[in-house]
Amino acid sequence: MSTDLRSRAWVEINRSALHRNMARVAGLVGGGERVLPVVKSNAYGLGLGSALRVLERSDPWGYGVAEVREAEAIRTHGVTRPVLILNPLPPGDVHAAVAGGFELSVSSIGEVDRIVETLDGSGRSVRLHAEVDTGMGRAGFDWREVGRWGPDLIARSSEGVEWTGLFTHFHSASDPDADAMTVQSDRFATAARALSGMRAGNWVEHLCNSSALFRSSGLAGDLVRPGIFLYGGGIGSDLPAPEAVVSLRARIVLLREVPPGTTLGYGATYRATRPERWATVAIGYGDGLPRSLGNRGQAVVAGRRVGIVGRISMGLTVVDITDLPEADVRIGDEATFLGRSGTESISVDEVAGLAGTISYEILTGLSARLPRLWSSADEPDAPDTGIQ
Ligand SMILES: *Cc1c(COP(=O)(O)O)cnc(C)c1O
């Protein structure tokens, strides 16, 4: 049994940076009780339990997730705050969602009726948030038709249904040039006015993801729903950058000196053009290092940036270390693919850009086989393991 969690490839998570990103959001909106941190997909790949332990310190309103199993997982960590399932429920999950006592978002009268049917005189009640589609299109009641569905919602205000919230989601909040946010806000306000009769004691309205909350200076709605900013992903070129939270590192397992013409990797897409030195690193696309970084991406080895050469394999990646002093690199040394190493650092947004995707996909793609090591910058020698 291998007990050294840093023996091959691993993810490091900076607990204090996560806390400070959360505190920054809370500060902007006037307190943690106005924040609904989104922790779907295992807290964007970081590890749910350890992320919750950090976020709990800011005393948030509750947590947002995508589906019922994630909501149940939050309860297994002993968190009793509201948990809102943000996505429409597959019919097969309605029973568990109601039984779990989670807050549910609804986008259609059919969903509301399935939920009411599930309650079926059990004496239980359920808190619902109606999503308004103001342009995102994937979910929500159409804002243009509020005159039609609004009265239907109001009519279902008994039978254990408690209308708790109204929300929408912006489609282009990270884009500095888009005026779509104003358009969507106005549409949401129109729907909210038409539904003002539903507002009761616990009523909350929420619109903003990470970029939208900074773009609106935290002023829109009662709650905000940050995700990526907390976990260190950029939210737009003109908006504040979060502190980096995640690093991805792996060990060098082989060093080779090759003559010109030597081919490398599947498809032999790389060929040494001079006498070269290559380091084989024990990480690959099976760990979530995007295969599209082959012949494009970089790593930091011995404090210097080096290029990934050839195609990335499932568990191995080769970097060209020809330009590093020979004595600087040994088998067993670390290569950093994400995060800081010495004075160099590679951001999750840089990696995402090279891989043709977004930071969200990079973070959630870090595979389960990578140990998650949580440490704090203030206590670098006391990591704990937050493996999910
Ligand atoms: C994922 C999600 C968020 C968080 O968005 P970020 O861009 O990560 O801040 C907020 N609201 C909803 C409805 C989501 O699905």
Short mmCIF file of C-alpha atoms and ligand atoms in Angstrom, two decimals:
data_model
loop_
_atom_site.label_atom_id
_atom_site.label_comp_id
_atom_site.label_asym_id
_atom_site.label_seq_id
_atom_site.Cartn_x
_atom_site.Cartn_y
_atom_site.Cartn_z
CA MET A 1 0.00 0.00 0.00
CA SER A 2 1.47 3.33 -1.07
CA THR A 3 1.14 5.83 1.73
CA ASP A 4 3.15 8.70 0.26
CA LEU A 5 0.46 10.83 -1.32
CA ARG A 6 3.11 12.80 -3.18
CA SER A 7 4.83 9.76 -4.69
CA ARG A 8 3.46 10.12 -8.23
CA ALA A 9 1.05 12.94 -9.10
CA TRP A 10 -1.17 15.03 -6.85
CA VAL A 11 -3.28 18.14 -6.43
CA GLU A 12 -2.39 20.73 -3.78
CA ILE A 13 -5.08 23.02 -2.50
CA ASN A 14 -4.29 26.19 -0.61
CA ARG A 15 -6.84 26.36 2.16
CA SER A 16 -6.06 29.96 3.14
CA ALA A 17 -6.42 31.16 -0.46
CA LEU A 18 -9.85 29.53 -0.69
CA HIS A 19 -10.82 31.20 2.58
CA ARG A 20 -9.58 34.60 1.44
CA ASN A 21 -11.43 34.36 -1.89
CA MET A 22 -14.62 33.53 0.02
CA ALA A 23 -14.00 36.34 2.52
CA ARG A 24 -13.54 38.76 -0.37
CA VAL A 25 -16.93 37.85 -1.82
CA ALA A 26 -18.55 38.03 1.60
CA GLY A 27 -16.98 41.44 2.20
CA LEU A 28 -18.30 42.76 -1.10
CA VAL A 29 -21.91 41.73 -0.47
CA GLY A 30 -22.05 42.64 3.20
CA GLY A 31 -21.45 39.31 4.91
CA GLY A 32 -21.24 35.56 4.52
CA GLU A 33 -24.95 35.19 5.23
CA ARG A 34 -25.59 36.68 1.77
CA VAL A 35 -23.43 34.08 0.00
CA LEU A 36 -24.52 30.75 -1.44
CA PRO A 37 -21.20 29.14 -2.41
CA VAL A 38 -21.67 26.73 -5.30
CA VAL A 39 -19.96 23.42 -4.50
CA LYS A 40 -21.24 21.25 -7.34
CA SER A 41 -18.95 18.63 -8.92
CA ASN A 42 -17.07 17.98 -5.69
CA ALA A 43 -16.45 21.70 -5.10
CA TYR A 44 -15.20 22.15 -8.67
CA GLY A 45 -12.93 19.13 -8.30
CA LEU A 46 -11.17 20.24 -5.10
CA GLY A 47 -12.91 17.86 -2.69
CA LEU A 48 -16.25 18.62 -1.07
CA GLY A 49 -15.56 17.86 2.60
CA SER A 50 -12.39 19.92 2.90
CA ALA A 51 -13.91 22.79 0.89
CA LEU A 52 -16.92 22.84 3.21
CA ARG A 53 -14.69 23.02 6.27
CA VAL A 54 -13.10 26.19 4.87
CA LEU A 55 -16.30 27.81 3.57
CA GLU A 56 -18.15 27.15 6.83
CA ARG A 57 -15.84 29.62 8.55
CA SER A 58 -17.55 32.46 6.64
CA ASP A 59 -20.98 31.44 7.87
CA PRO A 60 -22.68 31.30 4.45
CA TRP A 61 -26.46 31.34 3.89
CA GLY A 62 -26.24 27.81 2.47
CA TYR A 63 -24.74 25.86 -0.43
CA GLY A 64 -25.65 25.37 -4.07
CA VAL A 65 -25.28 22.02 -5.84
CA ALA A 66 -26.36 20.53 -9.15
CA GLU A 67 -28.00 17.32 -8.04
CA VAL A 68 -29.40 15.30 -5.16
CA ARG A 69 -26.36 13.10 -4.47
CA GLU A 70 -24.24 16.19 -4.01
CA ALA A 71 -26.83 17.61 -1.62
CA GLU A 72 -26.81 14.36 0.38
CA ALA A 73 -23.00 14.43 0.49
CA ILE A 74 -23.11 17.86 2.14
CA ARG A 75 -25.25 16.40 4.93
CA THR A 76 -22.76 13.55 5.46
CA HIS A 77 -20.23 16.26 6.36
CA GLY A 78 -22.51 17.43 9.14
CA VAL A 79 -23.54 20.71 7.51
CA THR A 80 -27.11 21.67 8.42
CA ARG A 81 -27.49 24.93 6.46
CA PRO A 82 -29.91 25.12 3.52
CA VAL A 83 -28.76 23.23 0.44
CA LEU A 84 -30.24 24.39 -2.84
CA ILE A 85 -30.29 22.02 -5.80
CA LEU A 86 -29.83 24.44 -8.70
CA ASN A 87 -30.54 22.17 -11.65
CA PRO A 88 -33.90 20.74 -12.74
CA LEU A 89 -34.42 17.35 -11.07
CA PRO A 90 -34.57 14.18 -13.13
CA PRO A 91 -37.95 12.61 -12.25
CA GLY A 92 -36.18 9.69 -10.59
CA ASP A 93 -34.53 12.01 -8.07
CA VAL A 94 -37.63 13.88 -6.88
CA HIS A 95 -38.39 11.50 -4.05
CA ALA A 96 -34.88 11.64 -2.57
CA ALA A 97 -34.72 15.41 -3.00
CA VAL A 98 -37.96 15.92 -1.07
CA ALA A 99 -37.07 13.33 1.59
CA GLY A 100 -33.67 14.98 2.08
CA GLY A 101 -35.27 18.28 2.98
CA PHE A 102 -33.31 20.19 0.33
CA GLU A 103 -34.41 23.43 -1.27
CA LEU A 104 -35.30 22.78 -4.89
CA SER A 105 -35.31 24.94 -7.96
CA VAL A 106 -38.17 24.52 -10.41
CA SER A 107 -38.52 25.50 -14.05
CA SER A 108 -41.92 24.11 -14.95
CA ILE A 109 -45.35 23.52 -13.46
CA GLY A 110 -44.87 19.83 -14.23
CA GLU A 111 -41.91 19.73 -11.82
CA VAL A 112 -43.92 21.51 -9.13
CA ASP A 113 -46.72 19.00 -9.53
CA ARG A 114 -44.36 16.02 -9.31
CA ILE A 115 -42.97 17.47 -6.09
CA VAL A 116 -46.46 18.08 -4.64
CA GLU A 117 -47.42 14.51 -5.59
CA THR A 118 -44.35 13.22 -3.76
CA LEU A 119 -45.36 15.14 -0.64
CA ASP A 120 -48.84 13.58 -0.93
CA GLY A 121 -50.26 14.44 2.46
CA SER A 122 -47.10 13.28 4.27
CA GLY A 123 -47.20 16.43 6.35
CA ARG A 124 -43.74 17.29 5.01
CA SER A 125 -43.08 20.61 3.34
CA VAL A 126 -40.63 21.69 0.71
CA ARG A 127 -38.99 25.02 -0.06
CA LEU A 128 -38.91 25.93 -3.73
CA HIS A 129 -36.98 28.51 -5.72
CA ALA A 130 -38.47 29.37 -9.10
CA GLU A 131 -35.89 29.91 -11.80
CA VAL A 132 -36.66 32.58 -14.36
CA ASP A 133 -35.20 32.10 -17.83
CA THR A 134 -34.07 35.58 -18.87
CA GLY A 135 -31.93 34.38 -21.78
CA MET A 136 -29.85 31.42 -20.63
CA GLY A 137 -32.35 29.06 -22.21
CA ARG A 138 -31.35 25.81 -20.49
CA ALA A 139 -33.77 26.05 -17.56
CA GLY A 140 -36.31 28.32 -15.94
CA PHE A 141 -39.76 29.71 -16.59
CA ASP A 142 -39.79 32.02 -19.60
CA TRP A 143 -39.81 35.62 -18.31
CA ARG A 144 -42.05 36.68 -21.24
CA GLU A 145 -44.81 34.39 -20.04
CA VAL A 146 -44.86 35.29 -16.37
CA GLY A 147 -48.52 36.29 -16.75
CA ARG A 148 -49.29 32.66 -17.56
CA TRP A 149 -47.12 30.66 -15.12
CA GLY A 150 -47.07 33.23 -12.29
CA PRO A 151 -50.68 32.60 -11.22
CA ASP A 152 -50.05 28.82 -11.49
CA LEU A 153 -47.20 29.11 -8.98
CA ILE A 154 -49.19 31.27 -6.63
CA ALA A 155 -52.02 28.72 -6.83
CA ARG A 156 -49.61 26.07 -5.54
CA SER A 157 -48.62 27.95 -2.42
CA SER A 158 -50.27 25.52 -0.05
CA GLU A 159 -50.03 21.74 0.25
CA GLY A 160 -46.59 21.90 1.83
CA VAL A 161 -45.06 24.10 -0.83
CA GLU A 162 -43.24 27.11 0.50
CA TRP A 163 -42.01 29.56 -2.16
CA THR A 164 -38.63 30.65 -0.85
CA GLY A 165 -36.81 32.17 -3.77
CA LEU A 166 -36.67 33.49 -7.27
CA PHE A 167 -33.53 33.41 -9.35
CA THR A 168 -31.98 33.71 -12.76
CA HIS A 169 -28.58 33.04 -14.33
CA PHE A 170 -26.60 35.37 -16.62
CA HIS A 171 -25.15 33.97 -19.83
CA SER A 172 -22.36 36.51 -20.53
CA ALA A 173 -21.38 38.03 -17.20
CA SER A 174 -17.65 37.44 -17.78
CA ASP A 175 -17.72 39.43 -21.03
CA PRO A 176 -16.77 43.09 -20.38
CA ASP A 177 -18.51 44.32 -23.53
CA ALA A 178 -21.81 42.56 -23.17
CA ASP A 179 -24.82 44.60 -22.13
CA ALA A 180 -26.71 41.32 -21.85
CA MET A 181 -26.49 41.49 -18.07
CA THR A 182 -28.56 44.68 -17.99
CA VAL A 183 -31.08 43.19 -20.38
CA GLN A 184 -31.37 40.03 -18.26
CA SER A 185 -31.57 42.01 -15.00
CA ASP A 186 -34.45 44.06 -16.41
CA ARG A 187 -36.25 40.91 -17.50
CA PHE A 188 -35.78 39.40 -14.07
CA ALA A 189 -37.12 42.56 -12.41
CA THR A 190 -40.21 42.39 -14.61
CA ALA A 191 -40.89 38.80 -13.53
CA ALA A 192 -40.12 39.61 -9.88
CA ARG A 193 -42.64 42.48 -9.91
CA ALA A 194 -45.33 40.22 -11.32
CA LEU A 195 -44.64 37.71 -8.56
CA SER A 196 -44.38 40.14 -5.67
CA GLY A 197 -47.47 38.48 -4.17
CA MET A 198 -45.35 35.38 -3.49
CA ARG A 199 -42.85 37.13 -1.24
CA ALA A 200 -43.02 35.80 2.24
CA GLY A 201 -40.74 35.87 5.28
CA ASN A 202 -37.86 33.77 3.98
CA TRP A 203 -38.03 35.01 0.40
CA VAL A 204 -34.64 35.44 -1.36
CA GLU A 205 -33.81 36.63 -4.85
CA HIS A 206 -30.49 35.69 -6.41
CA LEU A 207 -28.98 36.37 -9.80
CA CYS A 208 -25.20 36.53 -9.67
CA ASN A 209 -22.48 33.99 -10.30
CA SER A 210 -18.84 35.01 -9.65
CA SER A 211 -18.37 37.44 -12.52
CA ALA A 212 -21.86 38.93 -12.22
CA LEU A 213 -21.46 39.64 -8.52
CA PHE A 214 -18.25 41.60 -9.11
CA ARG A 215 -19.72 43.35 -12.16
CA SER A 216 -22.71 44.50 -10.10
CA SER A 217 -20.51 45.33 -7.07
CA GLY A 218 -22.50 42.81 -5.09
CA LEU A 219 -25.63 44.95 -5.27
CA ALA A 220 -27.96 42.67 -7.20
CA GLY A 221 -30.28 40.38 -5.27
CA ASP A 222 -30.38 39.12 -1.70
CA LEU A 223 -27.84 36.32 -2.23
CA VAL A 224 -24.97 35.68 -4.63
CA ARG A 225 -23.88 32.31 -6.02
CA PRO A 226 -20.10 32.31 -6.52
CA GLY A 227 -18.28 29.23 -7.76
CA ILE A 228 -15.15 29.61 -9.86
CA PHE A 229 -13.81 32.74 -8.12
CA LEU A 230 -13.63 30.86 -4.82
CA TYR A 231 -11.57 28.10 -6.44
CA GLY A 232 -9.12 30.44 -8.15
CA GLY A 233 -10.43 30.71 -11.71
CA GLY A 234 -10.46 34.10 -13.45
CA ILE A 235 -13.85 35.76 -13.95
CA GLY A 236 -13.20 38.29 -16.72
CA SER A 237 -10.30 40.39 -17.96
CA ASP A 238 -11.63 43.61 -16.37
CA LEU A 239 -12.66 42.09 -13.02
CA PRO A 240 -10.62 41.27 -9.89
CA ALA A 241 -8.53 38.10 -10.03
CA PRO A 242 -8.95 35.55 -7.26
CA GLU A 243 -5.98 34.11 -5.42
CA ALA A 244 -4.72 30.89 -7.00
CA VAL A 245 -5.97 27.90 -5.02
CA VAL A 246 -4.97 24.76 -6.93
CA SER A 247 -1.60 23.31 -7.95
CA LEU A 248 -0.99 20.18 -9.99
CA ARG A 249 2.34 18.42 -9.64
CA ALA A 250 3.91 15.11 -10.61
CA ARG A 251 7.24 13.31 -10.33
CA ILE A 252 9.84 12.85 -13.04
CA VAL A 253 10.32 9.09 -13.45
CA LEU A 254 12.82 8.90 -16.32
CA LEU A 255 15.50 11.06 -17.89
CA ARG A 256 16.73 10.45 -21.42
CA GLU A 257 19.31 11.89 -23.78
CA VAL A 258 18.26 11.41 -27.38
CA PRO A 259 19.93 12.04 -30.73
CA PRO A 260 18.29 14.18 -33.45
CA GLY A 261 15.49 12.34 -35.24
CA THR A 262 14.28 10.42 -32.20
CA THR A 263 10.47 10.25 -32.27
CA LEU A 264 8.23 10.70 -29.29
CA GLY A 265 4.80 9.50 -28.23
CA TYR A 266 1.74 8.14 -30.02
CA GLY A 267 1.67 9.19 -33.64
CA ALA A 268 5.33 10.28 -33.37
CA THR A 269 4.10 13.87 -33.53
CA TYR A 270 7.39 15.12 -32.10
CA ARG A 271 10.89 14.46 -33.39
CA ALA A 272 14.08 15.68 -31.73
CA THR A 273 15.70 18.33 -33.89
CA ARG A 274 19.02 18.34 -32.03
CA PRO A 275 20.60 16.27 -29.26
CA GLU A 276 17.89 16.67 -26.62
CA ARG A 277 17.19 15.74 -23.01
CA TRP A 278 13.70 14.59 -22.16
CA ALA A 279 12.07 14.04 -18.79
CA THR A 280 9.19 11.60 -18.55
CA VAL A 281 6.67 12.71 -15.92
CA ALA A 282 4.16 10.41 -14.21
CA ILE A 283 0.96 12.21 -15.15
CA GLY A 284 -1.34 12.05 -18.16
CA TYR A 285 -4.82 12.66 -19.46
CA GLY A 286 -6.07 9.91 -17.16
CA ASP A 287 -5.26 12.33 -14.35
CA GLY A 288 -7.04 15.20 -16.04
CA LEU A 289 -4.06 16.82 -17.76
CA PRO A 290 -5.75 17.74 -21.05
CA ARG A 291 -4.47 15.69 -23.96
CA SER A 292 -4.76 18.81 -26.11
CA LEU A 293 -1.69 20.22 -24.30
CA GLY A 294 0.53 17.79 -26.24
CA ASN A 295 3.22 19.85 -28.09
CA ARG A 296 1.60 23.05 -26.67
CA GLY A 297 1.51 23.10 -22.88
CA GLN A 298 4.21 23.83 -20.36
CA ALA A 299 5.45 22.70 -16.98
CA VAL A 300 7.82 24.22 -14.45
CA VAL A 301 10.87 22.05 -13.72
CA ALA A 302 13.76 23.22 -11.54
CA GLY A 303 12.20 26.68 -11.43
CA ARG A 304 12.06 27.11 -15.23
CA ARG A 305 9.34 26.72 -17.79
CA VAL A 306 9.76 23.79 -20.17
CA GLY A 307 7.59 22.60 -23.03
CA ILE A 308 5.46 19.49 -23.19
CA VAL A 309 6.63 17.50 -26.21
CA GLY A 310 4.76 14.80 -28.10
CA ARG A 311 1.28 13.58 -27.32
CA ILE A 312 0.23 13.21 -23.72
CA SER A 313 -0.46 9.56 -22.80
CA MET A 314 -2.96 8.33 -20.20
CA GLY A 315 -0.37 8.29 -17.44
CA LEU A 316 2.83 9.77 -18.87
CA THR A 317 3.88 13.13 -20.27
CA VAL A 318 7.29 14.14 -21.60
CA VAL A 319 8.88 17.57 -21.22
CA ASP A 320 11.92 18.91 -23.04
CA ILE A 321 14.60 19.88 -20.51
CA THR A 322 17.42 20.37 -23.00
CA ASP A 323 17.86 24.02 -21.97
CA LEU A 324 18.13 23.32 -18.23
CA PRO A 325 21.52 22.75 -16.58
CA GLU A 326 22.01 18.99 -16.47
CA ALA A 327 22.68 18.90 -12.73
CA ASP A 328 19.37 20.67 -11.98
CA VAL A 329 17.06 17.78 -12.83
CA ARG A 330 16.97 14.36 -11.19
CA ILE A 331 14.61 11.42 -11.23
CA GLY A 332 12.03 11.97 -8.50
CA ASP A 333 11.99 15.77 -8.91
CA GLU A 334 8.66 17.56 -9.22
CA ALA A 335 7.19 19.00 -12.38
CA THR A 336 4.45 21.61 -11.88
CA PHE A 337 1.68 21.78 -14.47
CA LEU A 338 -0.56 24.20 -12.57
CA GLY A 339 0.33 26.60 -9.80
CA ARG A 340 3.50 28.18 -8.47
CA SER A 341 6.98 26.72 -8.33
CA GLY A 342 9.72 29.10 -7.27
CA THR A 343 9.25 32.35 -9.15
CA GLU A 344 7.32 30.76 -12.03
CA SER A 345 3.65 29.97 -12.02
CA ILE A 346 1.11 28.56 -14.43
CA SER A 347 -2.48 29.67 -13.92
CA VAL A 348 -5.52 27.52 -14.43
CA ASP A 349 -6.72 30.06 -16.99
CA GLU A 350 -3.47 29.81 -18.95
CA VAL A 351 -3.82 26.03 -19.08
CA ALA A 352 -7.48 26.30 -20.04
CA GLY A 353 -6.69 28.78 -22.80
CA LEU A 354 -4.01 26.51 -24.31
CA ALA A 355 -6.32 23.53 -24.03
CA GLY A 356 -9.17 25.39 -25.74
CA THR A 357 -11.47 25.22 -22.74
CA ILE A 358 -12.32 27.06 -19.52
CA SER A 359 -10.89 26.86 -16.01
CA TYR A 360 -14.05 25.09 -14.82
CA GLU A 361 -13.40 22.13 -17.08
CA ILE A 362 -9.74 21.91 -16.07
CA LEU A 363 -10.57 21.86 -12.34
CA THR A 364 -13.52 19.48 -12.53
CA GLY A 365 -11.49 17.25 -14.87
CA LEU A 366 -8.78 16.53 -12.29
CA SER A 367 -9.40 12.86 -11.87
CA ALA A 368 -10.21 10.88 -8.75
CA ARG A 369 -6.87 9.07 -8.92
CA LEU A 370 -5.04 12.24 -7.88
CA PRO A 371 -4.77 12.68 -4.11
CA ARG A 372 -5.98 16.11 -2.93
CA LEU A 373 -3.57 17.60 -0.40
CA TRP A 374 -4.97 20.53 1.54
CA SER A 375 -2.53 22.87 3.17
CA SER A 376 -2.40 26.40 4.31
CA ALA A 377 0.25 28.91 3.25
CA ASP A 378 0.61 29.71 6.94
CA GLU A 379 1.29 26.08 7.83
CA PRO A 380 3.02 24.54 4.82
CA ASP A 381 4.30 21.60 6.80
CA ALA A 382 0.93 20.52 8.08
CA PRO A 383 -1.05 19.30 5.10
CA ASP A 384 -4.08 17.19 5.67
CA THR A 385 -5.77 14.99 3.14
CA GLY A 386 -9.16 15.92 1.89
CA ILE A 387 -9.64 13.12 -0.54
CA GLN A 388 -13.22 12.60 -1.61
C1 LIG B 1 -22.45 26.84 -11.48
C2 LIG B 1 -23.42 27.89 -11.17
C3 LIG B 1 -23.04 29.04 -10.48
C4 LIG B 1 -21.59 29.37 -10.18
O1 LIG B 1 -21.04 30.00 -11.31
P1 LIG B 1 -19.52 30.52 -11.34
O2 LIG B 1 -19.38 31.06 -12.71
O3 LIG B 1 -18.67 29.32 -11.10
O4 LIG B 1 -19.37 31.54 -10.28
C5 LIG B 1 -24.03 29.94 -10.10
N1 LIG B 1 -25.32 29.71 -10.40
C6 LIG B 1 -25.73 28.62 -11.10
C7 LIG B 1 -27.16 28.45 -11.42
C8 LIG B 1 -24.80 27.69 -11.51
O5 LIG B 1 -25.20 26.62 -12.20
#
